[in-house]
Structures are given as C-alpha cells and as structure tokens.
CSV table of C-alpha atoms in Angstrom, one decimal:
chain,number,residue,atom,x,y,z
A,13,MET,CA,65.1,-84.7,60.1
A,14,ILE,CA,61.6,-83.1,60.7
A,15,ILE,CA,61.4,-81.0,63.8
A,16,LEU,CA,57.9,-80.7,65.1
A,17,LEU,CA,56.8,-78.0,67.5
A,18,THR,CA,53.4,-78.6,69.0
A,19,ILE,CA,51.5,-75.4,69.3
A,20,THR,CA,48.1,-76.8,70.3
A,21,VAL,CA,46.5,-80.2,70.2
A,22,SER,CA,45.2,-79.5,66.7
A,23,LYS,CA,47.9,-77.2,65.4
A,24,VAL,CA,51.3,-78.5,64.4
A,25,ARG,CA,54.1,-76.5,62.8
A,26,ALA,CA,57.3,-77.9,61.3
A,27,VAL,CA,60.2,-75.5,62.0
A,28,ALA,CA,62.3,-74.7,59.1
A,29,THR,CA,65.9,-73.6,59.4
A,30,GLY,CA,68.2,-72.7,56.6
A,31,GLU,CA,67.6,-74.9,53.7
A,32,ASN,CA,65.1,-77.1,55.5
A,33,PRO,CA,61.8,-75.6,54.3
A,34,ARG,CA,58.5,-77.0,55.6
A,35,ILE,CA,56.7,-78.7,52.7
A,36,ILE,CA,53.2,-80.3,52.9
A,37,VAL,CA,52.0,-82.6,50.2
A,38,VAL,CA,48.2,-82.9,50.0
A,39,GLY,CA,47.3,-86.4,48.8
A,40,ALA,CA,49.2,-89.7,49.0
A,41,GLY,CA,48.4,-90.9,45.5
A,42,ALA,CA,50.9,-91.4,42.7
A,43,ALA,CA,51.7,-87.7,42.3
A,44,GLY,CA,51.9,-87.0,46.0
A,45,ILE,CA,54.2,-89.9,46.8
A,46,ALA,CA,56.4,-89.1,43.7
A,47,ALA,CA,56.8,-85.5,44.8
A,48,ALA,CA,57.5,-86.3,48.5
A,49,SER,CA,60.0,-89.0,47.5
A,50,ARG,CA,61.9,-86.9,45.1
A,51,LEU,CA,62.2,-84.1,47.7
A,52,TYR,CA,63.2,-86.4,50.5
A,53,GLN,CA,65.8,-88.2,48.4
A,54,ASN,CA,67.3,-84.9,47.4
A,55,GLY,CA,67.7,-83.5,50.9
A,56,LEU,CA,64.5,-81.6,51.5
A,57,LYS,CA,63.2,-83.9,54.3
A,58,ASN,CA,61.0,-81.5,56.3
A,59,ILE,CA,57.9,-83.0,54.7
A,60,ALA,CA,54.4,-84.0,55.8
A,61,ILE,CA,51.8,-85.7,53.7
A,62,LEU,CA,48.2,-85.2,54.5
A,63,GLU,CA,45.9,-87.9,53.1
A,64,ALA,CA,42.1,-87.8,53.5
A,65,SER,CA,41.5,-91.5,53.2
A,66,PRO,CA,42.8,-94.3,55.6
A,67,ARG,CA,45.1,-95.7,53.0
A,68,LEU,CA,47.9,-94.8,50.6
A,69,GLY,CA,47.4,-95.0,46.8
A,70,GLY,CA,44.8,-92.6,45.6
A,71,ARG,CA,43.4,-93.9,42.3
A,72,ILE,CA,45.8,-96.8,42.4
A,73,ARG,CA,43.8,-99.3,44.5
A,74,THR,CA,45.1,-102.9,44.5
A,75,THR,CA,42.5,-105.0,46.4
A,76,PRO,CA,42.5,-108.6,47.6
A,77,PHE,CA,39.9,-110.6,45.7
A,78,GLY,CA,39.4,-114.2,44.9
A,79,SER,CA,41.2,-117.2,46.3
A,80,GLY,CA,44.6,-117.2,48.1
A,81,SER,CA,46.7,-114.1,47.4
A,82,GLY,CA,44.5,-113.0,44.4
A,83,ILE,CA,44.1,-109.3,43.7
A,84,VAL,CA,42.3,-107.0,41.4
A,85,GLU,CA,42.9,-103.4,40.5
A,86,LEU,CA,39.9,-101.2,41.4
A,87,GLY,CA,41.8,-98.2,40.1
A,88,ALA,CA,44.7,-98.0,37.6
A,89,GLN,CA,45.2,-101.5,36.0
A,90,TRP,CA,47.7,-101.6,33.2
A,91,CYS,CA,51.1,-99.9,32.5
A,92,HIS,CA,50.6,-98.3,29.1
A,93,GLY,CA,53.7,-98.2,26.9
A,94,GLU,CA,57.4,-98.6,27.5
A,95,GLN,CA,59.5,-95.8,26.0
A,96,GLY,CA,58.6,-92.5,27.6
A,97,ASN,CA,56.7,-94.1,30.4
A,98,VAL,CA,58.3,-93.5,33.8
A,99,VAL,CA,56.4,-96.3,35.5
A,100,TYR,CA,57.8,-98.9,33.0
A,101,GLN,CA,61.3,-97.4,33.3
A,102,LEU,CA,61.3,-97.6,37.1
A,103,ALA,CA,59.8,-101.1,37.2
A,104,LYS,CA,61.6,-102.8,34.3
A,105,VAL,CA,64.9,-103.3,36.2
A,106,TYR,CA,63.1,-105.8,38.5
A,107,PRO,CA,62.9,-109.1,36.6
A,108,GLY,CA,59.4,-110.6,36.6
A,109,LEU,CA,57.6,-107.6,38.0
A,110,LEU,CA,55.9,-106.7,34.7
A,111,LYS,CA,54.5,-108.9,32.0
A,112,SER,CA,52.3,-108.5,28.9
A,113,SER,CA,48.7,-108.7,29.9
A,114,ILE,CA,46.4,-111.4,28.5
A,115,ILE,CA,44.3,-108.6,26.9
A,116,ALA,CA,47.3,-107.8,24.7
A,117,ASP,CA,47.1,-111.1,23.0
A,118,GLU,CA,44.9,-109.8,20.1
A,119,ASP,CA,42.1,-111.9,21.4
A,120,ALA,CA,39.5,-109.1,21.5
A,121,VAL,CA,36.3,-109.9,19.7
A,122,LEU,CA,33.1,-108.0,18.8
A,123,ILE,CA,30.0,-110.0,19.7
A,124,ARG,CA,26.5,-109.0,18.6
A,125,SER,CA,23.5,-109.5,20.9
A,126,SER,CA,22.4,-112.4,18.7
A,127,GLY,CA,25.5,-114.2,20.2
A,128,VAL,CA,27.3,-114.2,16.9
A,129,ARG,CA,30.8,-112.9,16.6
A,130,VAL,CA,31.7,-110.3,14.0
A,131,PRO,CA,34.2,-112.1,11.7
A,132,GLU,CA,37.8,-111.3,12.9
A,133,GLU,CA,38.8,-109.9,9.5
A,134,VAL,CA,35.8,-107.6,9.4
A,135,ALA,CA,36.3,-106.4,12.9
A,136,GLU,CA,40.0,-105.7,12.3
A,137,ARG,CA,39.2,-103.7,9.2
A,138,LEU,CA,36.7,-101.5,10.9
A,139,GLN,CA,38.9,-101.1,14.0
A,140,THR,CA,41.9,-100.0,11.9
A,141,MET,CA,39.7,-97.5,10.0
A,142,ALA,CA,38.3,-96.1,13.2
A,143,GLU,CA,41.8,-95.6,14.7
A,144,GLU,CA,43.0,-93.9,11.5
A,145,ILE,CA,40.1,-91.4,11.9
A,146,ILE,CA,40.9,-90.8,15.6
A,147,GLU,CA,44.6,-90.2,14.8
A,148,SER,CA,44.0,-88.2,11.7
A,149,GLU,CA,45.7,-84.8,11.4
A,150,GLU,CA,42.5,-83.4,9.9
A,151,ARG,CA,41.1,-83.3,13.5
A,152,ASP,CA,43.4,-80.3,14.2
A,153,ASN,CA,41.5,-78.2,11.7
A,154,PHE,CA,37.9,-79.3,12.6
A,155,SER,CA,36.1,-76.7,14.7
A,156,GLY,CA,33.4,-79.0,16.1
A,157,SER,CA,33.3,-82.0,18.5
A,158,LEU,CA,35.1,-85.2,18.2
A,159,GLY,CA,31.8,-87.0,17.8
A,160,GLU,CA,30.9,-84.8,14.8
A,161,PHE,CA,34.3,-85.3,13.2
A,162,PHE,CA,34.3,-89.0,13.7
A,163,THR,CA,30.8,-89.7,12.4
A,164,GLN,CA,31.3,-87.5,9.3
A,165,GLN,CA,34.6,-89.3,8.5
A,166,TYR,CA,33.2,-92.7,9.3
A,167,TRP,CA,30.2,-92.6,7.1
A,168,GLN,CA,32.2,-91.0,4.3
A,169,ARG,CA,34.8,-93.7,4.4
A,170,LEU,CA,32.2,-96.5,4.4
A,171,GLN,CA,30.3,-94.9,1.5
A,172,THR,CA,33.3,-94.1,-0.7
A,173,ASP,CA,35.9,-96.7,0.0
A,174,PRO,CA,35.4,-100.0,-1.9
A,175,ALA,CA,37.2,-101.9,0.9
A,176,PHE,CA,34.0,-101.5,3.0
A,177,SER,CA,31.4,-102.3,0.4
A,178,ASP,CA,30.6,-105.5,2.2
A,179,ILE,CA,29.7,-103.7,5.4
A,180,ASN,CA,25.9,-103.4,5.7
A,181,ARG,CA,24.2,-100.5,7.4
A,182,GLU,CA,23.1,-102.4,10.5
A,183,LEU,CA,26.6,-103.6,11.3
A,184,ALA,CA,28.0,-100.2,10.5
A,185,GLU,CA,25.6,-98.5,13.0
A,186,GLN,CA,26.4,-101.1,15.7
A,187,PHE,CA,30.1,-100.6,15.3
A,188,LEU,CA,29.7,-96.9,15.5
A,189,VAL,CA,27.9,-97.2,18.9
A,190,TYR,CA,30.5,-99.7,20.1
A,191,TYR,CA,33.4,-97.5,19.1
A,192,HIS,CA,31.9,-94.5,20.9
A,193,ASN,CA,31.7,-96.7,24.0
A,194,TYR,CA,35.3,-97.8,23.5
A,195,GLU,CA,36.5,-94.2,23.2
A,196,ARG,CA,34.4,-93.2,26.3
A,197,GLY,CA,36.2,-95.9,28.3
A,198,TYR,CA,39.6,-95.0,26.9
A,199,THR,CA,39.3,-91.3,27.7
A,200,ALA,CA,36.6,-91.2,30.5
A,201,TYR,CA,34.1,-88.8,29.0
A,202,ASP,CA,30.3,-89.2,28.9
A,203,SER,CA,30.0,-88.4,25.2
A,204,TRP,CA,32.4,-87.6,22.4
A,205,TYR,CA,30.1,-84.8,21.5
A,206,GLU,CA,31.4,-83.0,24.6
A,207,VAL,CA,35.0,-83.3,23.4
A,208,ALA,CA,36.8,-81.0,21.0
A,209,ALA,CA,38.1,-82.6,17.8
A,210,SER,CA,41.0,-80.2,17.9
A,211,GLU,CA,42.8,-80.3,21.3
A,212,THR,CA,45.4,-77.8,22.6
A,213,ASP,CA,46.7,-80.5,24.9
A,214,GLY,CA,47.7,-83.6,23.0
A,215,TYR,CA,48.2,-87.0,24.6
A,216,VAL,CA,51.5,-88.6,23.6
A,217,GLU,CA,51.3,-92.4,23.7
A,218,PRO,CA,54.5,-94.0,24.9
A,219,ALA,CA,55.9,-96.5,22.4
A,220,GLY,CA,55.6,-100.2,23.0
A,221,ASN,CA,53.1,-102.6,24.6
A,222,GLN,CA,50.1,-100.6,25.8
A,223,ASP,CA,48.8,-103.5,28.0
A,224,ILE,CA,51.4,-104.5,30.6
A,225,ALA,CA,50.2,-106.2,33.7
A,226,TRP,CA,51.8,-106.5,37.2
A,227,ASN,CA,52.9,-109.6,38.9
A,228,GLY,CA,53.0,-110.2,42.6
A,229,THR,CA,50.5,-109.7,45.4
A,230,LYS,CA,50.8,-105.9,45.6
A,231,GLY,CA,50.0,-105.3,41.9
A,232,PHE,CA,50.2,-101.7,40.7
A,233,SER,CA,50.7,-100.6,44.3
A,234,THR,CA,54.3,-101.9,43.9
A,235,ILE,CA,55.1,-98.6,42.2
A,236,PHE,CA,54.9,-96.8,45.5
A,237,ASP,CA,57.6,-99.0,47.0
A,238,ILE,CA,59.8,-98.5,43.9
A,239,VAL,CA,59.4,-94.7,43.8
A,240,SER,CA,60.0,-94.3,47.5
A,241,GLY,CA,63.1,-96.6,47.5
A,242,ASN,CA,61.4,-99.2,49.7
A,243,PHE,CA,61.1,-102.1,47.2
A,244,PRO,CA,62.8,-105.2,48.7
A,245,HIS,CA,65.0,-106.5,45.9
A,246,SER,CA,68.6,-107.2,45.2
A,247,VAL,CA,68.8,-104.7,42.4
A,248,THR,CA,71.1,-101.9,43.5
A,249,THR,CA,69.5,-98.5,43.7
A,250,THR,CA,70.8,-95.1,44.7
A,251,ARG,CA,67.3,-94.0,45.9
A,252,THR,CA,67.2,-93.2,49.6
A,253,PRO,CA,64.4,-95.1,51.3
A,254,VAL,CA,61.6,-92.7,52.2
A,255,PRO,CA,59.8,-93.4,55.6
A,256,LEU,CA,56.3,-92.9,54.2
A,257,ASP,CA,54.7,-94.3,57.3
A,258,LYS,CA,56.3,-91.5,59.3
A,259,LEU,CA,55.5,-88.8,56.8
A,260,ILE,CA,51.8,-89.6,56.1
A,261,THR,CA,49.0,-88.6,58.4
A,262,TYR,CA,45.7,-90.2,57.4
A,263,GLY,CA,42.1,-89.0,57.8
A,264,LYS,CA,43.1,-85.4,56.9
A,265,PHE,CA,40.7,-83.9,54.4
A,266,VAL,CA,42.1,-80.4,53.6
A,267,SER,CA,39.3,-77.9,53.6
A,268,ASN,CA,41.3,-74.7,53.2
A,269,ILE,CA,44.7,-73.4,52.1
A,270,GLN,CA,45.4,-69.8,53.0
A,271,TRP,CA,48.2,-69.0,50.7
A,272,ASN,CA,48.4,-65.2,51.0
A,273,GLY,CA,47.9,-62.7,53.7
A,274,THR,CA,48.8,-64.9,56.7
A,275,PRO,CA,50.5,-63.1,59.7
A,276,ASN,CA,53.9,-64.8,59.1
A,277,GLU,CA,53.7,-65.0,55.3
A,278,ASN,CA,53.4,-68.8,55.6
A,279,VAL,CA,50.9,-71.1,54.1
A,280,LEU,CA,48.2,-72.1,56.5
A,281,ILE,CA,46.5,-75.4,55.9
A,282,THR,CA,43.3,-76.4,57.7
A,283,SER,CA,41.8,-79.8,57.6
A,284,GLU,CA,38.2,-80.7,58.0
A,285,ASP,CA,38.7,-82.0,61.6
A,286,GLY,CA,40.1,-78.6,62.7
A,287,SER,CA,43.8,-79.4,62.6
A,288,ARG,CA,46.0,-76.6,61.3
A,289,TYR,CA,49.4,-76.7,59.8
A,290,GLU,CA,51.9,-74.1,58.6
A,291,ALA,CA,54.3,-74.6,55.8
A,292,ASP,CA,56.6,-72.7,53.4
A,293,HIS,CA,55.2,-74.7,50.4
A,294,VAL,CA,52.2,-76.9,49.7
A,295,ILE,CA,52.0,-79.3,46.8
A,296,VAL,CA,48.3,-80.1,46.0
A,297,THR,CA,47.8,-83.4,44.3
A,298,VAL,CA,44.1,-84.1,44.8
A,299,SER,CA,42.0,-85.2,41.8
A,300,LEU,CA,40.6,-82.7,39.3
A,301,GLY,CA,37.2,-84.0,40.5
A,302,VAL,CA,37.9,-82.9,44.0
A,303,LEU,CA,39.2,-79.5,42.8
A,304,LYS,CA,36.0,-79.0,40.8
A,305,GLU,CA,33.8,-79.6,43.8
A,306,ASN,CA,35.9,-77.7,46.3
A,307,TYR,CA,38.1,-75.1,44.8
A,308,ARG,CA,35.8,-72.1,45.6
A,309,THR,CA,36.2,-72.8,49.3
A,310,MET,CA,39.5,-74.6,49.4
A,311,PHE,CA,41.8,-71.6,48.7
A,312,THR,CA,42.1,-68.2,50.4
A,313,PRO,CA,42.3,-65.9,48.7
A,314,ALA,CA,40.5,-67.3,45.7
A,315,LEU,CA,42.6,-68.9,43.0
A,316,PRO,CA,43.8,-66.8,40.1
A,317,THR,CA,41.6,-66.9,37.0
A,318,ILE,CA,44.2,-69.0,35.1
A,319,ASN,CA,43.8,-71.8,37.6
A,320,GLN,CA,40.0,-71.4,37.9
A,321,ASN,CA,39.5,-71.6,34.2
A,322,ALA,CA,41.6,-74.8,34.0
A,323,ILE,CA,39.6,-76.5,36.8
A,324,THR,CA,36.4,-75.5,35.1
A,325,GLY,CA,37.5,-76.3,31.5
A,326,LEU,CA,39.3,-79.6,31.9
A,327,TYR,CA,37.0,-82.6,31.8
A,328,PHE,CA,36.9,-85.3,34.5
A,329,GLY,CA,34.9,-88.3,33.7
A,330,THR,CA,33.9,-91.8,34.9
A,331,VAL,CA,35.0,-95.3,34.1
A,332,ASN,CA,33.6,-97.8,36.6
A,333,LYS,CA,34.4,-101.5,37.1
A,334,ILE,CA,32.6,-104.6,38.2
A,335,PHE,CA,34.6,-107.7,39.2
A,336,VAL,CA,32.7,-110.9,39.3
A,337,LEU,CA,34.2,-114.0,41.1
A,338,PHE,CA,32.9,-117.4,39.9
A,339,ASP,CA,33.3,-120.7,41.6
A,340,ALA,CA,34.9,-122.1,38.5
A,341,PRO,CA,37.3,-120.8,35.9
A,342,ILE,CA,36.0,-118.7,33.1
A,343,PRO,CA,35.4,-121.1,30.2
A,344,ASP,CA,38.2,-121.4,27.7
A,345,ASP,CA,36.1,-120.4,24.7
A,346,PHE,CA,35.3,-117.0,26.3
A,347,PRO,CA,37.8,-114.5,24.8
A,348,ASN,CA,40.1,-112.3,26.8
A,349,THR,CA,38.3,-109.2,25.7
A,350,VAL,CA,34.6,-109.0,24.6
A,351,HIS,CA,33.1,-105.8,23.2
A,352,LEU,CA,29.3,-105.7,23.0
A,353,LEU,CA,27.3,-104.7,19.9
A,354,TRP,CA,23.5,-104.4,20.2
A,355,PHE,CA,20.8,-105.1,17.8
A,356,ASP,CA,18.2,-102.3,18.2
A,357,SER,CA,15.4,-104.7,19.1
A,358,ASP,CA,17.5,-106.4,21.8
A,359,LEU,CA,18.6,-103.1,23.2
A,360,GLN,CA,15.0,-101.8,23.4
A,361,ALA,CA,14.0,-105.0,25.2
A,362,LEU,CA,16.8,-104.5,27.7
A,363,ARG,CA,15.7,-100.9,28.4
A,364,LEU,CA,12.2,-102.2,29.3
A,365,SER,CA,13.5,-104.8,31.6
A,366,GLU,CA,14.7,-104.7,35.2
A,367,HIS,CA,18.3,-104.9,33.9
A,368,ALA,CA,18.1,-101.6,32.0
A,369,TRP,CA,21.1,-100.2,33.8
A,370,ALA,CA,23.3,-102.9,32.2
A,371,GLU,CA,23.4,-100.9,29.0
A,372,ALA,CA,26.2,-99.1,30.7
A,373,ILE,CA,28.5,-102.2,30.3
A,374,SER,CA,30.5,-101.9,27.1
A,375,THR,CA,33.2,-104.6,27.6
A,376,PHE,CA,34.1,-107.7,29.5
A,377,PHE,CA,37.8,-108.5,30.3
A,378,ARG,CA,39.5,-111.5,31.7
A,379,ILE,CA,41.9,-110.7,34.6
A,380,ASP,CA,45.6,-111.5,34.7
A,381,ASN,CA,46.4,-114.3,37.2
A,382,GLN,CA,42.7,-114.6,38.1
A,383,PRO,CA,41.1,-117.4,36.1
A,384,ASN,CA,37.8,-117.3,38.0
A,385,VAL,CA,37.3,-113.5,37.7
A,386,LEU,CA,35.6,-111.5,35.0
A,387,MET,CA,35.6,-107.7,34.8
A,388,ALA,CA,32.8,-105.6,33.3
A,389,TRP,CA,33.7,-102.0,32.2
A,390,MET,CA,31.0,-99.3,32.6
A,391,ASN,CA,31.2,-95.7,31.2
A,392,GLY,CA,29.7,-92.4,31.7
A,393,ALA,CA,26.5,-91.3,33.4
A,394,GLU,CA,25.0,-94.8,33.1
A,395,GLY,CA,28.0,-96.1,35.0
A,396,ARG,CA,27.5,-93.6,37.8
A,397,THR,CA,23.8,-94.5,38.0
A,398,ALA,CA,24.8,-98.2,38.5
A,399,GLU,CA,26.7,-97.2,41.7
A,400,LEU,CA,23.4,-96.8,43.4
A,401,LEU,CA,22.4,-100.4,42.9
A,402,SER,CA,22.8,-103.4,45.2
A,403,ASP,CA,25.3,-106.1,44.6
A,404,GLU,CA,22.5,-108.6,43.9
A,405,THR,CA,21.0,-106.3,41.3
A,406,VAL,CA,24.4,-105.9,39.7
A,407,ARG,CA,25.1,-109.6,39.8
A,408,ALA,CA,21.8,-110.4,38.1
A,409,GLY,CA,22.4,-107.8,35.4
A,410,VAL,CA,25.9,-109.1,34.5
A,411,LEU,CA,24.6,-112.7,34.2
A,412,HIS,CA,21.8,-111.4,32.1
A,413,LEU,CA,24.2,-109.8,29.6
A,414,LEU,CA,26.4,-112.9,29.5
A,415,LYS,CA,23.4,-115.0,28.7
A,416,ILE,CA,22.5,-112.7,25.8
A,417,PHE,CA,25.9,-112.4,24.3
A,418,THR,CA,27.4,-115.8,25.0
A,419,LYS,CA,24.5,-118.2,24.6
A,420,ASP,CA,26.6,-121.3,24.2
A,421,ILE,CA,29.0,-120.7,27.1
A,422,THR,CA,28.2,-121.9,30.6
A,423,PHE,CA,29.7,-120.0,33.6
A,424,GLY,CA,29.9,-121.2,37.2
A,425,ASN,CA,28.0,-119.7,40.1
A,426,VAL,CA,28.8,-116.2,41.3
A,427,ASN,CA,30.6,-116.2,44.7
A,428,LYS,CA,31.2,-112.4,45.0
A,429,VAL,CA,30.9,-109.1,43.3
A,430,LEU,CA,33.3,-106.1,43.8
A,431,ARG,CA,32.8,-102.7,42.4
A,432,LYS,CA,34.6,-99.4,42.0
A,433,TRP,CA,32.7,-96.3,43.0
A,434,SER,CA,34.0,-93.3,41.1
A,435,SER,CA,31.6,-90.9,42.8
A,436,GLU,CA,33.4,-91.3,46.1
A,437,ARG,CA,34.1,-88.0,47.7
A,438,LEU,CA,37.9,-88.3,47.5
A,439,PHE,CA,37.8,-88.8,43.7
A,440,ARG,CA,34.6,-87.7,42.0
A,441,GLY,CA,35.6,-89.5,38.8
A,442,SER,CA,38.3,-91.5,37.2
A,443,TYR,CA,40.7,-89.4,35.1
A,444,SER,CA,40.8,-86.2,33.0
A,445,SER,CA,40.4,-85.5,29.3
A,446,ARG,CA,39.8,-82.4,27.2
A,447,SER,CA,36.4,-81.0,26.4
A,448,ILE,CA,34.9,-78.3,24.1
A,449,THR,CA,34.8,-76.1,27.2
A,450,THR,CA,38.6,-76.6,27.6
A,451,GLU,CA,39.2,-75.1,24.1
A,452,GLN,CA,36.6,-72.4,24.6
A,453,LEU,CA,38.4,-71.2,27.7
A,454,ASN,CA,41.7,-71.5,26.0
A,455,THR,CA,43.1,-73.5,28.9
A,456,GLY,CA,44.9,-76.8,29.6
A,457,ALA,CA,47.1,-78.8,31.9
A,458,GLN,CA,49.8,-76.1,31.9
A,459,ASN,CA,47.4,-73.6,33.3
A,460,LEU,CA,46.2,-75.9,36.1
A,461,ALA,CA,49.9,-76.5,37.0
A,462,THR,CA,50.6,-72.8,37.3
A,463,PRO,CA,51.9,-72.3,40.9
A,464,LEU,CA,50.6,-69.7,43.2
A,465,VAL,CA,53.4,-67.3,44.2
A,466,ASN,CA,53.9,-64.9,47.1
A,467,ALA,CA,55.1,-61.2,47.0
A,468,GLY,CA,58.6,-62.4,46.4
A,469,ASN,CA,57.6,-64.5,43.4
A,470,GLU,CA,58.3,-67.7,45.3
A,471,PRO,CA,56.1,-70.7,44.6
A,472,VAL,CA,54.0,-71.3,47.7
A,473,VAL,CA,51.2,-73.6,46.3
A,474,LEU,CA,52.1,-76.0,43.6
A,475,PHE,CA,49.8,-78.4,41.7
A,476,ALA,CA,50.5,-81.9,40.6
A,477,GLY,CA,48.4,-84.9,39.4
A,478,GLU,CA,47.6,-86.5,36.0
A,479,ALA,CA,45.3,-83.6,35.0
A,480,THR,CA,48.3,-81.2,35.2
A,481,ASN,CA,50.3,-83.2,32.7
A,482,ARG,CA,49.9,-81.9,29.2
A,483,VAL,CA,51.1,-85.0,27.3
A,484,HIS,CA,50.4,-87.9,29.7
A,485,TYR,CA,47.2,-86.9,31.3
A,486,SER,CA,44.8,-89.7,32.5
A,487,THR,CA,47.7,-92.0,33.4
A,488,VAL,CA,49.8,-93.1,36.4
A,489,HIS,CA,53.0,-92.3,34.5
A,490,GLY,CA,51.5,-88.8,33.9
A,491,ALA,CA,50.8,-88.4,37.6
A,492,ILE,CA,54.3,-89.5,38.7
A,493,ASP,CA,55.9,-87.3,36.1
A,494,SER,CA,53.9,-84.3,37.5
A,495,GLY,CA,55.0,-85.1,41.0
A,496,PHE,CA,58.6,-85.2,40.0
A,497,ARG,CA,58.1,-81.9,38.1
A,498,GLU,CA,56.8,-80.0,41.1
A,499,ALA,CA,59.5,-81.5,43.4
A,500,ASP,CA,62.1,-80.4,40.9
A,501,ARG,CA,60.6,-76.9,40.8
A,502,LEU,CA,61.2,-76.6,44.6
A,503,LEU,CA,64.7,-78.2,44.4
A,504,GLN,CA,65.7,-75.7,41.7
A,505,HIS,CA,64.3,-72.9,43.8
A,506,TYR,CA,66.5,-73.9,46.8
A,507,SER,CA,69.5,-74.7,44.7
C-alpha cells in the first residue's frame, strides 16, 4: 500500500516505514515498467512512476493504422531471437501470441535502380561474405573504425577469392553502399566510420529466429501486460497484477534530481511543471538521447565522471519509419523485403530532383497482418532531415522510389502516411550503439549503469534502459533485463 502525504498542491511525499521504501521510477517504457513490476511483485509496493508523455510504452509504440483493428509498430517491431531473450521467454507461454514474421521467409531481394533484381545466388553469396566480415574475430585487433575494417576486408576478399571473380566493380560498389545502409539501420548509427571495429561492449545475439512478429491488436505493447501480470489469459501465472494505472502519473518531465545534500538525506525530484517528490531511491530509465541532452542540468550535484563519460561516449542514433497505406493490397510480386541499390547516374539524378531526401530510404518492408501497408526504413542524418517534410512530400517521394525500383509493379492509391519522429524531445533517437568515442573514453554500458550512492554507500539513483545493457543493448529484451537488474539491486539491498 502506498501512503501519500500531501505537503502542498505541487509537492507529494510517499511515507516510508520499515521495509517500505519510497521508490520513484522515471519513465514508463520497457525498462521502467519492468523495474516497477519486479519491485511491486516482490513486496516493495511504495512506488510511483513519472512519465513525461501522455502514454505508457516509451520506444514501444503500437499504433492503430489501416482498416479495422490494424496496427503498426512506430517503435520496436520484432522480437529478435528466442534463447536468451526475456521477451520471447515471457510471451511464448501464451499460444498464438508470437509468430514468425513474413520478413523471416528469406524473401529479401536486392533491386538495382534499373528495376533489375540481383540474382538470388549472387546476393546470397555477397550477403554471407559481408556477415562473415562483420562477425570476424579479426575486428577485435583492428584499431580503426568498423567502416575502415569492413571496406579493407571486403575489397581484399573480392580481389583474392575466386568465388567472387564474377562480381564486377559496379555491382561490388553498389553492394558496399547497400550493406553500409543495412548496418546503419541494424545498429542506428549515421556512419560506420564513427563506430569502432573493436568494441568493449559486445552485443550477444539470442539464438533462434531473429524476426518474430506479434499477433493481436496490442502488438508489441502486449509485453507490458505480461510483465505487469495483467495479461488476460488462462495460463497460470504467479506474477501479482501490478496496478499500473494507479502507479503512473503522466505529463511529468523530470527536470532535476537532487541526489545528495538534501535536508533529510532523501532524493528530491522536480518535474518541469514545478511538482516535487521525495524518495529513498530513483530508477532513471529515460533514453540515452534524453540523458545526452539534459544530464548537465538534470542531476544535482553533477553526475560522477564515470557516468558522464558513458553518456558522452555511448552512441545514440536514428532509424526512422514511414508507413504507407494503399487502397489495395501490395501486389503479390513485390517481395517481403526490398533493399535498394543505386546506379550512380540514377542517384545523381535523384539528388538534383525534388525527391532528393528519399536517398535516406534504404529498404522497403511488408507488414505482418497488414496486406495494404508498406514500410520504408530511413537511416541517419538523412532520416532526421526527412522529419521536417510534409506528409504530401513524403508520399510523393516514396511513390517516386517505387516507380524507379519496381517499374513493372502497379500499386494502388495512397490513403494515408504515418511516420515515426525520432527527434521527439522524449527520445532524441532510436537506440544505442558503440562509437569510436566510446572506446577512446574507455566506457560502456556498465559505466552508465553505475548507481549513485549516498554517504552510507546505499544506491539512491539507479540507471536502467537498453543503453545500460552490455550484451543486449538496442533491444526491448535488453531494456527489460536492465529494469529487472536494477529492481533486483534494490531487492537485494533490502533483503
């Protein structure tokens, strides 16, 4: 039971007695809901969640789109992997909730701007070689950027391996540009020349299917019901239902956390609207992008150097999406995944046209359970620039690209366009990765996750979120793991 003592209209303090510490979670995304649920379900129920937006979910943003009960995922879209993935492990017990995505059907093609597809066997050979370079152990001993490492290895393999003697220079250069775009989308950085080849933090890919889609009208947002014990299903669960609607206060952008030197040795949290809260512990789960923009004023006293270096050094990049709803199903001869390869003359013509921004689009995807919807994937600085454009400009650019790359396929009329804006104040990007600066500062996720402690060495400010996860950063399962980790830190402290 949470006991609230009203001090003023704008100041609320939860009274802690015995082993009922006051805990405030900043952010109601995957990490925040995971942390609050774990604490509540293990007896620490004096919890409040402050969420800056008017909704729950953070970078999971399931949104109605299309006819009937159709949805799209403006944020996280697929469950990546099975073994070692807490999202999959939590959801798999509910039959029919997860299924293999249509993009996992090996129907990805490379199409050149002439409208001609790269032969499947050639594309598969090049893709396999590229993945071998990315996963090569030689990366660990390379002192430069990932871009330098990859391009050196790539051209060396093409020039010395007889298996690639049939690949001409023009196709090789096109594939190199494509694969850079592919990697930019996969890891959310602007350029692989900003990324260290040798990374201290190493992402560990869960085994199994990497492209698992959600069934149902709530999509990925279903994970919040599961984690909080509120999923309506006959499967027996021992998780106590968490009353999230009673714990979350919306519209509270936290502007300052005074974690040391307060009169009562409590943590004092101030939101932008002037509301103030006292707590024994605060779990901060805002995105790394928000921390980068606000950490200098968000903490009093200033954060220790170990946390500041992590915020500065870790990379936080952009992957944007455009969803296009047609008035007819996507034609059957359009593949599930289409990667774009440009001839230089065609690319130069695009850059001189009114659709120059569309160079940011690297891939088109079909959408599970949405036969009339096509998604375009945009990366990096170009993707951020496209956020400033009107829906009509975006619609025209998407149709222009489809006309170039799929000359013999006829699409219906566009009914609606929906976009993700990664530059929104509450995100400032999509997900984290590791840059050259990360390695230069000798920092990583474990440094960002270092809690702030009081004079008694008790953790008073804790950090969670995908960027604090050393092996599963940039994922929802990494965010949930991190929320559980910080909740367990407090549970162990009070045990």
